CSV table of C-alpha atoms in Angstrom, one decimal:
chain,number,residue,atom,x,y,z
D,15,MET,CA,79.2,82.2,107.8
D,16,PRO,CA,80.7,85.5,106.6
D,17,MET,CA,80.7,88.9,108.1
D,18,LEU,CA,79.1,91.4,105.8
D,19,ILE,CA,80.5,95.0,105.8
D,20,LEU,CA,77.9,97.5,104.5
D,21,VAL,CA,79.1,100.8,103.4
D,22,ARG,CA,76.9,103.4,102.1
D,23,HIS,CA,78.3,105.6,99.4
D,24,GLY,CA,79.7,109.1,100.4
D,25,ARG,CA,77.7,112.1,100.2
D,26,SER,CA,76.5,113.0,96.8
D,27,THR,CA,75.8,116.0,94.5
D,28,ALA,CA,72.2,114.8,94.9
D,29,ASN,CA,71.9,114.5,98.5
D,30,THR,CA,73.2,118.2,99.0
D,31,ALA,CA,70.7,119.2,96.4
D,32,GLY,CA,67.8,117.5,98.2
D,33,VAL,CA,67.1,115.4,94.9
D,34,LEU,CA,65.8,111.8,94.8
D,35,ALA,CA,68.6,110.4,92.6
D,36,GLY,CA,67.7,106.7,92.1
D,37,TRP,CA,69.2,105.4,89.0
D,38,THR,CA,69.8,109.0,87.3
D,39,PRO,CA,73.3,108.7,85.6
D,40,GLY,CA,76.0,111.2,86.7
D,41,VAL,CA,75.1,111.4,90.3
D,42,ALA,CA,78.8,111.9,91.8
D,43,LEU,CA,80.3,112.5,95.2
D,44,ASP,CA,80.3,116.1,96.3
D,45,GLU,CA,83.5,117.4,98.1
D,46,ARG,CA,82.5,116.0,101.4
D,47,GLY,CA,81.7,112.7,100.0
D,48,THR,CA,85.1,112.6,98.2
D,49,ALA,CA,86.8,113.3,101.5
D,50,GLN,CA,84.6,110.5,103.3
D,51,ALA,CA,85.8,108.3,100.6
D,52,THR,CA,89.6,109.1,101.1
D,53,ALA,CA,89.2,108.2,104.8
D,54,LEU,CA,87.7,105.0,104.1
D,55,PRO,CA,90.9,102.8,103.6
D,56,ASP,CA,92.2,103.9,106.9
D,57,ARG,CA,88.9,103.0,108.7
D,58,LEU,CA,88.9,99.4,107.5
D,59,ALA,CA,92.9,99.1,107.4
D,60,ARG,CA,92.7,96.6,110.3
D,61,LEU,CA,89.9,94.5,108.7
D,62,PRO,CA,90.8,91.5,106.0
D,63,LEU,CA,88.3,91.5,103.2
D,64,ALA,CA,87.9,88.8,100.9
D,65,ALA,CA,86.2,90.8,98.2
D,66,ALA,CA,84.3,93.9,97.5
D,67,VAL,CA,80.7,93.9,95.9
D,68,THR,CA,79.3,97.1,94.5
D,69,SER,CA,76.2,99.0,93.1
D,70,PRO,CA,77.0,99.7,89.7
D,71,LEU,CA,76.3,103.2,90.2
D,72,GLN,CA,79.0,106.1,89.9
D,73,ARG,CA,78.6,107.3,93.4
D,74,CYS,CA,79.3,103.8,94.8
D,75,ARG,CA,82.2,103.3,92.6
D,76,GLU,CA,83.7,106.5,93.6
D,77,THR,CA,83.5,105.7,97.2
D,78,LEU,CA,85.3,102.5,96.7
D,79,ALA,CA,88.2,104.1,94.3
D,80,PRO,CA,90.4,105.1,97.2
D,81,LEU,CA,90.1,101.5,98.9
D,82,LEU,CA,90.8,99.6,95.9
D,83,ALA,CA,93.9,101.9,95.2
D,84,ALA,CA,94.9,100.9,98.7
D,85,ARG,CA,94.3,97.2,98.3
D,86,PRO,CA,94.9,96.4,94.4
D,87,GLU,CA,94.7,92.9,95.2
D,88,LEU,CA,91.0,93.2,96.3
D,89,PRO,CA,88.5,91.8,93.7
D,90,LEU,CA,85.5,94.1,92.8
D,91,HIS,CA,82.2,92.8,91.7
D,92,PRO,CA,79.4,94.9,90.3
D,93,ASP,CA,75.9,93.6,91.3
D,94,ASP,CA,72.8,95.3,90.0
D,95,ARG,CA,70.8,93.6,92.9
D,96,ILE,CA,72.3,95.9,95.5
D,97,GLY,CA,71.9,99.1,93.2
D,98,GLU,CA,69.6,101.9,94.3
D,99,CYS,CA,65.6,101.4,94.3
D,100,HIS,CA,64.2,102.2,90.9
D,101,TYR,CA,62.1,105.2,91.9
D,102,GLY,CA,60.7,105.6,88.3
D,103,ASP,CA,58.9,108.8,88.0
D,104,TRP,CA,60.1,110.1,91.1
D,105,SER,CA,63.8,110.0,90.1
D,106,GLY,CA,65.6,113.3,89.9
D,107,ARG,CA,62.8,115.3,91.6
D,108,LYS,CA,63.0,117.6,94.6
D,109,LEU,CA,62.4,115.7,98.0
D,110,ALA,CA,60.6,118.7,99.2
D,111,GLU,CA,58.2,118.6,96.0
D,112,LEU,CA,57.7,114.8,96.8
D,113,ALA,CA,56.8,115.3,100.3
D,114,ASP,CA,53.2,116.4,99.0
D,115,GLU,CA,52.7,113.4,97.1
D,116,PRO,CA,49.9,110.9,98.5
D,117,LEU,CA,52.3,108.1,98.0
D,118,MET,CA,54.8,109.5,100.5
D,119,ASN,CA,52.6,108.6,103.6
D,120,ILE,CA,52.3,104.9,102.1
D,121,VAL,CA,56.3,105.1,101.8
D,122,GLN,CA,56.7,106.3,105.3
D,123,GLN,CA,54.0,104.3,107.1
D,124,HIS,CA,53.4,101.3,104.9
D,125,PRO,CA,56.4,100.7,102.8
D,126,SER,CA,55.7,97.2,102.1
D,127,ALA,CA,52.6,98.3,100.1
D,128,ALA,CA,54.5,101.3,98.4
D,129,ALA,CA,55.3,101.0,94.4
D,130,PHE,CA,56.8,104.0,92.7
D,131,PRO,CA,55.2,104.9,89.4
D,132,GLY,CA,57.1,103.7,86.7
D,133,GLY,CA,59.5,102.1,89.2
D,134,GLU,CA,59.5,99.3,91.4
D,135,SER,CA,58.2,98.4,94.8
D,136,LEU,CA,60.0,98.7,98.0
D,137,ARG,CA,59.0,95.2,98.6
D,138,GLY,CA,60.6,94.2,95.2
D,139,MET,CA,63.9,96.3,96.2
D,140,ASN,CA,64.0,94.4,99.5
D,141,ALA,CA,63.7,91.1,97.9
D,142,ARG,CA,66.5,91.5,95.3
D,143,ALA,CA,68.8,92.8,98.0
D,144,VAL,CA,68.1,90.0,100.5
D,145,GLU,CA,68.7,87.5,97.6
D,146,ALA,CA,72.2,89.0,96.7
D,147,VAL,CA,73.3,89.0,100.2
D,148,ARG,CA,72.2,85.3,100.6
D,149,ASP,CA,74.1,84.4,97.3
D,150,TRP,CA,77.3,86.4,98.2
D,151,ASN,CA,77.2,84.8,101.7
D,152,ALA,CA,77.3,81.4,100.2
D,153,ARG,CA,79.9,82.4,97.5
D,154,ILE,CA,82.2,84.0,99.9
D,155,GLU,CA,82.2,81.0,102.5
D,156,ARG,CA,82.7,78.5,99.8
D,157,GLU,CA,85.8,80.5,98.2
D,158,HIS,CA,87.3,82.2,101.5
D,159,GLY,CA,85.8,80.1,104.5
D,160,ALA,CA,83.4,80.9,107.1
D,161,ASP,CA,85.4,83.4,108.9
D,162,ALA,CA,85.8,85.6,106.0
D,163,ALA,CA,84.5,89.3,106.0
D,164,TYR,CA,83.5,91.0,102.6
D,165,LEU,CA,82.1,94.5,101.7
D,166,MET,CA,79.3,95.9,99.8
D,167,CYS,CA,78.9,99.4,98.9
D,168,SER,CA,75.3,100.6,98.3
D,169,HIS,CA,72.5,103.0,99.1
D,170,GLY,CA,70.7,104.1,102.2
D,171,ASP,CA,67.3,102.2,101.5
D,172,ILE,CA,68.9,99.2,100.4
D,173,ILE,CA,71.1,99.0,103.7
D,174,LYS,CA,68.1,99.8,105.9
D,175,ALA,CA,66.2,97.0,104.3
D,176,LEU,CA,69.1,94.7,104.8
D,177,VAL,CA,69.3,95.6,108.5
D,178,ALA,CA,65.6,95.0,108.9
D,179,ASP,CA,65.8,91.7,107.4
D,180,ALA,CA,68.8,91.0,109.7
D,181,LEU,CA,67.0,91.9,112.9
D,182,GLY,CA,63.7,90.0,111.8
D,183,LEU,CA,62.1,93.4,111.4
D,184,HIS,CA,59.0,93.8,109.0
D,185,LEU,CA,59.7,95.9,106.1
D,186,ASP,CA,57.3,98.2,107.3
D,187,LEU,CA,59.6,99.1,110.1
D,188,PHE,CA,62.5,99.7,107.9
D,189,GLN,CA,61.9,103.5,107.8
D,190,ARG,CA,62.9,103.7,111.6
D,191,ILE,CA,66.5,102.8,110.8
D,192,SER,CA,69.0,105.5,109.7
D,193,VAL,CA,72.6,105.1,108.0
D,194,GLU,CA,74.6,108.3,107.2
D,195,PRO,CA,76.8,108.6,104.0
D,196,CYS,CA,80.0,106.4,104.1
D,197,SER,CA,78.7,104.9,107.3
D,198,ILE,CA,79.7,101.3,108.1
D,199,THR,CA,77.1,98.8,109.0
D,200,ALA,CA,78.3,95.1,110.0
D,201,ILE,CA,76.2,92.0,110.0
D,202,ARG,CA,77.8,88.7,111.0
D,203,TYR,CA,75.6,85.9,109.7
D,204,THR,CA,75.7,82.4,111.3
D,205,PRO,CA,73.5,79.3,110.1
D,206,THR,CA,70.5,80.2,112.5
D,207,ARG,CA,70.5,83.9,112.6
D,208,PRO,CA,72.4,87.0,111.8
D,209,PHE,CA,73.9,89.4,114.1
D,210,LEU,CA,73.9,93.3,113.9
D,211,VAL,CA,77.4,94.2,115.1
D,212,ARG,CA,77.9,97.6,114.1
D,213,LEU,CA,74.9,100.2,112.4
D,214,GLY,CA,75.7,103.3,110.6
D,215,ASP,CA,79.2,103.8,112.2
D,216,THR,CA,81.0,107.0,110.9
D,217,GLY,CA,83.2,107.7,113.9
D,218,ASP,CA,81.8,111.1,113.8
D,219,PHE,CA,78.9,112.4,116.3
D,220,ALA,CA,78.3,115.6,114.6
D,221,GLY,CA,75.2,114.3,112.9
D,222,LEU,CA,73.6,113.7,116.4
D,223,ALA,CA,73.6,117.4,117.1
D,224,PRO,CA,70.5,119.6,116.6
D,225,ARG,CA,70.3,121.2,113.3
D,226,GLU,CA,68.0,123.5,111.2
D,227,GLU,CA,65.1,121.7,109.3
D,228,THR,CA,66.3,120.8,105.7
D,229,THR,CA,64.3,121.3,102.5
D,230,GLY,CA,61.8,118.4,102.2
D,231,ASP,CA,62.0,117.4,105.9
D,232,ARG,CA,58.7,116.8,107.4
D,233,GLY,CA,59.9,116.3,111.1
D,234,GLY,CA,59.2,112.6,111.8
D,235,ASP,CA,59.5,111.3,108.3
D,236,ALA,CA,62.4,109.3,107.0
D,237,ALA,CA,64.6,110.7,104.3
D,238,VAL,CA,63.7,108.6,101.3
D,239,GLY,CA,66.9,107.3,99.7
D,240,GLY,CA,69.1,108.4,102.8
D,241,ASP,CA,69.7,111.7,104.2
D,242,ALA,CA,72.8,113.9,103.6
D,243,GLY,CA,74.4,113.2,107.2
D,244,ALA,CA,76.0,115.6,109.2
D,245,PRO,CA,76.6,119.3,107.8
């Protein structure tokens, strides 16, 4: 079965502003995110790709633009199922403000029970993303063979949920996983089980250095939607 290359979008204006973007329109890459996207073609240069699948949101399309310019033959397929979680009434709000919401403890500690007001549940987000990967695995294998690799550009919570699924982890453990902007995660699927072969690889270890507490950071909590990565 195919190799799935998961790319989180580059750092966005919402990441640096400490805002939970969700499906809010007009959220673009910031200067660092644009530089991350520009570097992506070289990082993937030695990897043959059968197709690219993307979240329809602007920050993902902008992340893939340099790669598509470098590989004009690479087909691009938008898929709403790997779009960001629908955070509903939380969309567009500051993470520092959301940290005080009672629901945040559920999101952090028992995410399989969390449903966003006016939005979707994390359980529903997980189900649609996993379904999309299963469908694309079958299509890529059918059209390009079992050894093909393809790319998906998506969002932090989606990628974390897919990694948890690949590792056989309950969704309640997915907040223990972290993927930085424009990081590469690779999952090799087989008929019997998936293998996680890369996780959140940026080739840059600056994100491991101690840093000052950021706005909305409550110490041991996960960054909902994904953090902003290295400064």
